[in-house]
Short mmCIF file of C-alpha atoms in Angstrom, two decimals:
data_model
loop_
_atom_site.label_atom_id
_atom_site.label_comp_id
_atom_site.label_asym_id
_atom_site.label_seq_id
_atom_site.Cartn_x
_atom_site.Cartn_y
_atom_site.Cartn_z
CA MET D 5 6.37 -35.55 9.57
CA GLU D 6 3.75 -32.89 8.81
CA ALA D 7 4.05 -31.48 12.32
CA ALA D 8 7.80 -31.24 11.87
CA ARG D 9 7.36 -29.29 8.63
CA GLN D 10 5.02 -26.86 10.34
CA GLU D 11 7.30 -26.29 13.35
CA PRO D 12 9.18 -23.02 12.76
CA ARG D 13 12.94 -23.02 12.64
CA LYS D 14 14.45 -20.86 15.36
CA ASP D 15 17.59 -19.89 13.45
CA ALA D 16 17.43 -16.50 11.74
CA SER D 17 19.29 -17.55 8.59
CA LEU D 18 16.84 -19.45 6.42
CA GLY D 19 18.35 -20.44 3.10
CA PRO D 20 17.29 -18.79 -0.17
CA LEU D 21 14.23 -20.16 -1.96
CA LEU D 22 13.28 -19.83 -5.62
CA LEU D 23 9.66 -20.40 -6.70
CA THR D 24 9.71 -21.03 -10.44
CA HIS D 25 7.06 -20.92 -13.18
CA GLY D 26 4.34 -19.67 -10.85
CA LYS D 27 1.48 -17.33 -11.70
CA LEU D 28 2.25 -14.40 -9.43
CA VAL D 29 -0.55 -12.19 -8.15
CA THR D 30 1.20 -8.82 -7.78
CA PRO D 31 -0.22 -5.34 -7.16
CA GLU D 32 0.53 -4.50 -10.82
CA GLY D 33 -1.31 -7.54 -12.16
CA LEU D 34 -0.81 -11.22 -12.92
CA ARG D 35 2.71 -12.26 -13.93
CA GLU D 36 4.18 -15.58 -14.98
CA ALA D 37 7.55 -15.22 -13.32
CA ASP D 38 9.92 -16.61 -10.74
CA LEU D 39 10.18 -15.29 -7.21
CA LEU D 40 13.35 -15.36 -5.13
CA VAL D 41 13.25 -15.30 -1.35
CA ALA D 42 16.39 -14.46 0.63
CA GLY D 43 16.86 -13.29 4.19
CA GLY D 44 13.16 -13.73 4.87
CA LYS D 45 12.20 -11.16 2.23
CA ILE D 46 11.20 -11.11 -1.42
CA ALA D 47 14.58 -10.50 -3.07
CA ALA D 48 13.65 -10.53 -6.77
CA ILE D 49 10.81 -11.18 -9.22
CA GLY D 50 11.42 -12.00 -12.86
CA ARG D 51 12.94 -14.55 -15.23
CA ASP D 52 16.41 -16.13 -15.22
CA LEU D 53 17.14 -14.79 -11.74
CA ASP D 54 20.57 -15.20 -10.21
CA ARG D 55 20.53 -17.92 -7.60
CA PRO D 56 22.56 -17.40 -4.43
CA PRO D 57 24.55 -20.41 -3.20
CA GLY D 58 22.37 -23.00 -1.47
CA THR D 59 19.15 -21.87 -3.11
CA GLN D 60 16.30 -24.37 -2.88
CA THR D 61 13.97 -24.51 -5.88
CA LEU D 62 10.26 -25.24 -5.91
CA ASP D 63 8.38 -25.64 -9.18
CA ALA D 64 5.13 -23.68 -8.76
CA ARG D 65 3.92 -24.47 -12.26
CA GLY D 66 0.12 -24.37 -12.55
CA ASN D 67 -0.29 -22.63 -9.18
CA TRP D 68 -1.06 -19.12 -8.04
CA VAL D 69 1.55 -17.43 -5.86
CA LEU D 70 -0.12 -14.85 -3.62
CA PRO D 71 0.79 -12.76 -0.59
CA GLY D 72 0.00 -14.59 2.63
CA PHE D 73 -3.51 -13.88 3.88
CA ILE D 74 -4.21 -11.90 7.05
CA ASP D 75 -7.44 -12.70 8.90
CA THR D 76 -8.41 -9.98 11.37
CA HIS D 77 -11.49 -11.76 12.75
CA VAL D 78 -11.11 -15.38 13.94
CA HIS D 79 -12.83 -17.06 16.88
CA GLY D 80 -11.58 -20.61 16.44
CA GLY D 81 -11.32 -23.79 14.41
CA LEU D 82 -10.99 -27.57 14.72
CA ASP D 83 -12.93 -27.56 18.03
CA ALA D 84 -10.56 -24.96 19.53
CA ASP D 85 -11.74 -21.52 20.64
CA THR D 86 -9.83 -18.34 21.41
CA MET D 87 -11.74 -17.95 24.69
CA GLN D 88 -10.21 -21.19 25.96
CA ALA D 89 -7.04 -19.14 26.47
CA SER D 90 -4.78 -22.18 26.31
CA PRO D 91 -1.54 -22.58 24.34
CA GLU D 92 -2.95 -25.76 22.81
CA ALA D 93 -6.07 -24.03 21.48
CA LEU D 94 -4.12 -21.13 19.97
CA VAL D 95 -1.62 -23.49 18.32
CA THR D 96 -4.45 -25.61 16.91
CA ILE D 97 -6.07 -22.55 15.35
CA SER D 98 -2.74 -21.19 14.07
CA ARG D 99 -1.88 -24.45 12.33
CA HIS D 100 -5.37 -24.74 10.88
CA LEU D 101 -5.18 -21.24 9.43
CA ALA D 102 -1.76 -21.86 7.89
CA ARG D 103 -3.26 -24.79 5.99
CA HIS D 104 -5.47 -22.26 4.23
CA GLY D 105 -2.84 -19.69 3.25
CA VAL D 106 -3.13 -17.47 6.33
CA THR D 107 0.17 -16.08 7.61
CA GLY D 108 -1.19 -13.70 10.26
CA TRP D 109 -4.36 -13.65 12.33
CA VAL D 110 -6.06 -11.71 15.09
CA PRO D 111 -7.73 -13.88 17.77
CA THR D 112 -11.19 -12.45 18.31
CA LEU D 113 -12.88 -12.52 21.71
CA PHE D 114 -16.52 -12.54 22.70
CA ALA D 115 -17.94 -10.13 25.27
CA CYS D 116 -16.91 -11.31 28.72
CA SER D 117 -16.13 -10.23 32.28
CA ALA D 118 -13.05 -8.20 33.11
CA GLU D 119 -11.49 -11.21 34.85
CA THR D 120 -11.99 -13.46 31.82
CA LEU D 121 -10.74 -10.78 29.44
CA ASP D 122 -7.58 -10.31 31.50
CA ARG D 123 -6.88 -14.06 31.49
CA VAL D 124 -7.45 -14.46 27.75
CA LEU D 125 -5.32 -11.45 26.84
CA ARG D 126 -2.46 -12.73 28.99
CA ALA D 127 -2.57 -16.03 27.10
CA ILE D 128 -2.62 -14.29 23.72
CA GLY D 129 0.29 -12.07 24.73
CA ALA D 130 2.34 -15.11 25.76
CA ALA D 131 1.55 -16.85 22.46
CA MET D 132 2.61 -13.76 20.50
CA ARG D 133 5.99 -13.70 22.23
CA GLN D 134 6.60 -17.40 21.56
CA GLU D 135 5.79 -17.26 17.82
CA GLY D 136 4.68 -20.88 17.78
CA PRO D 137 3.89 -23.03 14.72
CA GLY D 138 1.43 -21.97 12.05
CA ALA D 139 0.07 -18.52 11.29
CA ARG D 140 1.44 -15.73 13.47
CA ILE D 141 -0.76 -14.03 16.06
CA LEU D 142 -0.81 -10.28 15.40
CA GLY D 143 -2.76 -9.13 18.46
CA ALA D 144 -6.27 -9.45 19.86
CA HIS D 145 -9.63 -8.27 18.54
CA LEU D 146 -12.16 -7.50 21.26
CA GLU D 147 -15.65 -8.01 19.82
CA SER D 148 -16.38 -6.30 23.03
CA SER D 149 -18.92 -5.81 25.80
CA PHE D 150 -19.65 -2.30 24.47
CA ILE D 151 -22.24 -3.25 21.85
CA ALA D 152 -25.96 -2.74 21.22
CA PRO D 153 -28.23 -5.37 22.81
CA LYS D 154 -30.48 -5.28 19.73
CA PHE D 155 -27.60 -6.45 17.54
CA LYS D 156 -25.64 -8.55 20.02
CA GLY D 157 -25.80 -11.61 17.72
CA ALA D 158 -24.17 -14.56 19.46
CA GLN D 159 -22.61 -12.36 22.16
CA PRO D 160 -23.73 -13.31 25.70
CA PRO D 161 -26.23 -10.68 26.91
CA GLU D 162 -25.05 -10.91 30.52
CA ALA D 163 -21.58 -9.72 29.44
CA LEU D 164 -22.76 -6.45 27.86
CA ARG D 165 -21.61 -3.44 29.86
CA PRO D 166 -21.93 0.35 29.78
CA ILE D 167 -19.02 2.23 28.25
CA GLU D 168 -17.84 3.55 31.63
CA ASP D 169 -17.38 0.08 33.17
CA PRO D 170 -14.20 0.70 35.20
CA ALA D 171 -12.99 -2.90 35.45
CA LEU D 172 -13.14 -3.51 31.69
CA ARG D 173 -11.58 -0.14 30.91
CA GLU D 174 -8.67 -0.92 33.24
CA VAL D 175 -8.04 -4.32 31.63
CA ILE D 176 -8.04 -2.70 28.20
CA ARG D 177 -5.53 -0.06 29.30
CA ARG D 178 -3.32 -2.72 30.91
CA HIS D 179 -3.19 -4.82 27.74
CA ALA D 180 -3.22 -2.02 25.16
CA GLY D 181 0.00 -3.36 23.65
CA ILE D 182 -1.70 -6.68 22.84
CA ILE D 183 -5.09 -5.37 21.66
CA ARG D 184 -5.20 -4.46 17.96
CA ILE D 185 -8.93 -3.89 17.47
CA VAL D 186 -11.97 -3.12 19.63
CA THR D 187 -15.45 -3.45 18.11
CA LEU D 188 -18.08 -1.21 19.68
CA ALA D 189 -21.41 0.51 19.02
CA PRO D 190 -20.85 4.26 18.54
CA GLU D 191 -24.37 5.22 19.61
CA LEU D 192 -23.79 4.14 23.22
CA ALA D 193 -23.40 6.86 25.83
CA GLY D 194 -19.74 7.86 26.12
CA ALA D 195 -18.70 5.98 22.98
CA THR D 196 -17.02 8.85 21.17
CA ALA D 197 -14.84 9.62 24.21
CA LEU D 198 -13.89 5.94 24.47
CA ILE D 199 -13.04 5.81 20.76
CA ALA D 200 -10.65 8.74 21.20
CA GLU D 201 -9.09 7.08 24.26
CA LEU D 202 -8.58 3.76 22.46
CA VAL D 203 -7.02 5.47 19.44
CA ALA D 204 -4.64 7.33 21.77
CA LEU D 205 -3.59 3.92 23.15
CA GLY D 206 -2.78 2.72 19.62
CA ILE D 207 -5.88 0.52 19.33
CA ARG D 208 -7.98 0.49 16.16
CA VAL D 209 -11.70 0.95 16.68
CA SER D 210 -14.22 -0.95 14.59
CA ILE D 211 -17.92 -0.08 14.39
CA GLY D 212 -20.09 -3.15 14.78
CA HIS D 213 -22.95 -4.91 16.59
CA THR D 214 -24.66 -1.56 16.39
CA ASP D 215 -27.99 0.20 15.85
CA ALA D 216 -26.19 3.43 14.94
CA THR D 217 -27.76 5.89 12.56
CA TYR D 218 -25.82 7.30 9.64
CA GLU D 219 -24.96 10.40 11.68
CA GLN D 220 -23.80 8.36 14.69
CA VAL D 221 -21.44 6.33 12.50
CA ILE D 222 -20.02 9.54 11.06
CA ALA D 223 -19.48 10.86 14.61
CA GLY D 224 -17.67 7.62 15.49
CA ALA D 225 -15.44 7.96 12.44
CA GLN D 226 -14.69 11.58 13.30
CA ALA D 227 -13.70 10.44 16.80
CA GLY D 228 -11.19 8.02 15.28
CA ALA D 229 -12.95 4.78 14.30
CA THR D 230 -11.40 3.33 11.13
CA ARG D 231 -13.12 -0.01 10.63
CA VAL D 232 -16.51 -1.73 10.33
CA THR D 233 -17.00 -5.25 11.70
CA HIS D 234 -18.53 -7.88 9.34
CA LEU D 235 -20.31 -5.45 7.02
CA CYS D 236 -24.11 -5.93 6.75
CA ASN D 237 -24.25 -8.35 9.67
CA ALA D 238 -25.33 -7.36 13.21
CA MET D 239 -25.91 -3.71 12.29
CA ARG D 240 -28.64 -1.26 11.32
CA PRO D 241 -29.37 -1.93 7.64
CA PHE D 242 -29.58 0.54 4.77
CA HIS D 243 -32.78 2.50 4.20
CA HIS D 244 -33.17 5.13 1.53
CA ARG D 245 -34.33 7.74 4.06
CA GLU D 246 -31.93 6.69 6.84
CA PRO D 247 -28.84 5.06 5.34
CA GLY D 248 -27.93 3.56 8.72
CA THR D 249 -24.69 1.86 9.61
CA VAL D 250 -24.47 0.02 6.29
CA GLY D 251 -24.97 3.18 4.27
CA ALA D 252 -22.34 5.09 6.23
CA ALA D 253 -19.87 2.21 5.92
CA LEU D 254 -20.31 2.09 2.15
CA VAL D 255 -19.77 5.78 1.47
CA GLN D 256 -17.22 6.81 4.11
CA ASP D 257 -13.76 6.47 2.56
CA GLY D 258 -12.08 6.52 5.98
CA LEU D 259 -13.73 3.28 7.07
CA ASP D 260 -12.31 -0.11 6.12
CA ALA D 261 -14.94 -2.86 6.12
CA GLU D 262 -14.72 -6.54 6.97
CA LEU D 263 -16.64 -8.93 4.71
CA ILE D 264 -17.63 -12.55 5.40
CA ALA D 265 -17.63 -14.00 1.89
CA ASP D 266 -19.24 -17.38 2.54
CA LEU D 267 -22.17 -16.37 0.25
CA VAL D 268 -24.53 -16.90 3.19
CA HIS D 269 -23.77 -13.95 5.47
CA VAL D 270 -23.70 -11.65 2.41
CA HIS D 271 -25.33 -12.39 -0.95
CA PRO D 272 -23.00 -12.31 -3.99
CA ALA D 273 -24.78 -9.16 -5.19
CA GLY D 274 -24.15 -7.62 -1.76
CA ILE D 275 -20.46 -8.41 -2.18
CA GLN D 276 -20.50 -6.70 -5.58
CA ILE D 277 -22.21 -3.62 -4.12
CA ALA D 278 -19.66 -3.41 -1.30
CA TYR D 279 -16.79 -3.82 -3.76
CA ARG D 280 -18.12 -1.15 -6.12
CA CYS D 281 -18.60 1.28 -3.23
CA LYS D 282 -15.45 0.59 -1.21
CA GLY D 283 -12.99 -0.91 -3.67
CA ALA D 284 -10.40 -3.54 -2.77
CA ASP D 285 -8.31 -1.01 -0.85
CA ARG D 286 -11.07 -0.51 1.73
CA LEU D 287 -12.70 -3.95 1.80
CA MET D 288 -11.12 -6.92 3.56
CA LEU D 289 -12.00 -10.58 3.68
CA VAL D 290 -12.45 -12.12 7.12
CA SER D 291 -13.57 -15.55 8.17
CA ASP D 292 -15.27 -14.76 11.51
CA ALA D 293 -14.62 -18.48 11.88
CA LEU D 294 -16.00 -20.31 14.90
CA MET D 295 -14.59 -23.39 16.58
CA GLY D 296 -16.57 -25.67 14.26
CA THR D 297 -14.54 -24.51 11.26
CA GLY D 298 -12.62 -27.38 9.71
CA LEU D 299 -14.77 -30.10 11.26
CA PRO D 300 -16.46 -32.60 8.91
CA PRO D 301 -20.07 -31.91 7.88
CA GLY D 302 -22.62 -33.27 10.30
CA THR D 303 -23.95 -32.70 13.80
CA HIS D 304 -21.41 -31.73 16.46
CA VAL D 305 -21.74 -30.75 20.11
CA LEU D 306 -19.67 -27.59 20.59
CA GLU D 307 -19.50 -26.03 24.06
CA GLY D 308 -22.64 -27.88 25.05
CA ARG D 309 -24.69 -26.84 22.00
CA GLU D 310 -25.75 -29.04 19.11
CA ILE D 311 -24.46 -27.49 15.90
CA LEU D 312 -25.02 -28.68 12.34
CA ILE D 313 -21.87 -28.12 10.30
CA GLY D 314 -22.57 -27.78 6.58
CA GLU D 315 -20.37 -27.02 3.59
CA ASP D 316 -20.68 -23.24 3.94
CA VAL D 317 -22.18 -22.34 7.31
CA ALA D 318 -22.98 -23.67 10.79
CA ARG D 319 -26.60 -23.75 11.94
CA LEU D 320 -28.59 -24.54 15.06
CA PRO D 321 -31.09 -27.43 14.88
CA ASP D 322 -33.90 -24.93 14.06
CA GLY D 323 -31.98 -23.64 11.04
CA THR D 324 -30.70 -20.41 12.62
CA ILE D 325 -27.22 -19.44 11.44
CA ALA D 326 -24.79 -20.28 14.26
CA GLY D 327 -21.74 -18.69 12.68
CA SER D 328 -19.20 -18.76 9.91
CA ILE D 329 -17.03 -21.75 9.04
CA ILE D 330 -15.35 -20.18 6.01
CA THR D 331 -11.59 -20.11 5.43
CA LEU D 332 -9.86 -17.33 3.51
CA ASP D 333 -8.78 -19.51 0.58
CA ARG D 334 -12.45 -20.45 0.11
CA ALA D 335 -13.51 -16.82 0.59
CA LEU D 336 -11.03 -15.74 -2.08
CA ARG D 337 -12.51 -18.26 -4.52
CA ASN D 338 -16.03 -17.09 -3.70
CA VAL D 339 -15.41 -13.42 -4.41
CA VAL D 340 -13.64 -14.28 -7.67
CA GLU D 341 -16.08 -16.87 -8.98
CA ALA D 342 -19.42 -15.78 -7.49
CA ALA D 343 -18.95 -12.02 -7.25
CA GLY D 344 -16.75 -11.51 -10.31
CA ILE D 345 -13.98 -9.64 -8.51
CA PRO D 346 -10.61 -9.84 -10.33
CA LEU D 347 -8.07 -12.05 -8.59
CA VAL D 348 -5.58 -9.20 -8.18
CA GLU D 349 -8.23 -7.18 -6.36
CA ALA D 350 -9.36 -10.17 -4.29
CA ALA D 351 -5.75 -10.69 -3.18
CA ARG D 352 -5.68 -7.11 -1.92
CA MET D 353 -8.81 -7.83 0.09
CA ALA D 354 -7.19 -10.91 1.65
CA ALA D 355 -3.71 -9.53 2.29
CA SER D 356 -2.67 -5.93 1.64
CA THR D 357 -5.83 -4.22 2.92
CA PRO D 358 -5.95 -6.09 6.23
CA ALA D 359 -2.18 -5.57 6.62
CA ARG D 360 -2.56 -1.83 6.17
CA SER D 361 -5.62 -1.72 8.40
CA LEU D 362 -3.50 -3.17 11.21
CA GLY D 363 -0.60 -0.81 10.59
CA PHE D 364 1.80 -3.26 8.88
CA THR D 365 3.84 -1.87 5.99
CA ASP D 366 6.31 -4.76 5.65
CA ARG D 367 3.93 -7.42 4.27
CA GLY D 368 0.71 -8.00 2.34
CA ALA D 369 1.92 -7.91 -1.28
CA LEU D 370 4.35 -9.58 -3.68
CA GLU D 371 6.86 -6.74 -3.89
CA VAL D 372 10.63 -6.78 -3.70
CA GLY D 373 11.77 -5.83 -0.21
CA LEU D 374 8.62 -6.94 1.60
CA ARG D 375 8.53 -9.88 3.97
CA ALA D 376 8.19 -13.20 2.18
CA ASP D 377 4.78 -14.17 3.55
CA LEU D 378 3.40 -16.32 0.74
CA ALA D 379 0.48 -18.58 -0.11
CA LEU D 380 0.57 -21.12 -2.94
CA LEU D 381 -2.88 -22.03 -4.30
CA ASP D 382 -3.77 -24.44 -7.08
CA ALA D 383 -6.23 -23.75 -9.89
CA GLU D 384 -9.14 -24.64 -7.56
CA PHE D 385 -7.85 -22.20 -4.92
CA ARG D 386 -6.75 -24.99 -2.58
CA CYS D 387 -3.69 -24.16 -0.52
CA GLN D 388 -0.54 -26.04 -1.53
CA GLY D 389 1.90 -24.25 0.74
CA THR D 390 2.32 -21.35 3.15
CA TRP D 391 5.51 -19.43 4.03
CA ILE D 392 6.17 -16.85 6.74
CA ALA D 393 9.30 -14.72 6.27
CA GLY D 394 10.53 -17.36 3.83
CA GLU D 395 9.94 -20.28 6.20
CA ARG D 396 7.51 -22.94 5.09
CA VAL D 397 4.91 -23.39 7.83
CA TYR D 398 2.54 -25.61 5.85
CA ALA D 399 3.05 -28.28 3.22
CA PRO D 400 0.21 -30.65 2.21
#
């Protein structure tokens, strides 16, 4: 029965829905009010709302009603990986994300050959057109081959390529309509020209996996880069005489920054510093979740490697961090409870800021007229329901 609830209805005329007695997290602040959904959009917010014929009612008493989360950096979950490029893997990840309040996500790809990249992007494009169950795919994020070897992180070194690689550049041009984000290192030879080319194709450029100096980040931003990938991780750190990539990201208002809020990748004080510098309108929560996300704690063999899945992070047997296993509902709780960020601001970081960063103006906030992408969380920030355009795609 759960699978049936998550399967989207193909008819365009979903009936009206009224969420009553919920604690709404709106851009103006917290409101105890009702929310009416009609025609896939938020039709009204208030008390004693008129109910169109056939309205279904859901008592949201004791729960937070938030805009649906948008995760712009996801590699996998439940033993499925975006690089598998199969419909089954993408559906598994989409359903998993919907169970945690995510309504839109951007499958994120590791550095790879041109042939592999072409195959994976074709699969993502097909999945986008089908609009299958769970969270909607909003495009692809290439955590690309154009990164600094010093800060490659988990990226395969054999897949790193010079900026002018013709085969990769051709694949990117061919699939420009599918690609939303490309992460690259702006200090590489030819990077500023590539940034301008990508922006002209409608692709957003994110600075990451980089040893860029402060000045090189500024040059990348002037060329058109608008984002920073997982702030503080896999980049030149701050120094008081050379502020580095981190320093530039914190003070440049034109750069949105991703933040992995599992309290391991970034200390709570680091989250506070980023929030005080960037504000919720320039800081976005991401999971950077790997395929081990959602698996029970313990030792798992993932793609031939032994990985220890804990409560907050995945590690190799020697203790090295193997990647994030956070979900955005948990990340929201962390920034509120551990970093002291107000819930209204945290909701911006999980929904409206990533929506704007991707170019969406029709979603990301509880406002009349916007698409009814909603997440219902209980007092412990556990997801109790997810809706996309007024259609319930997850029910516990």
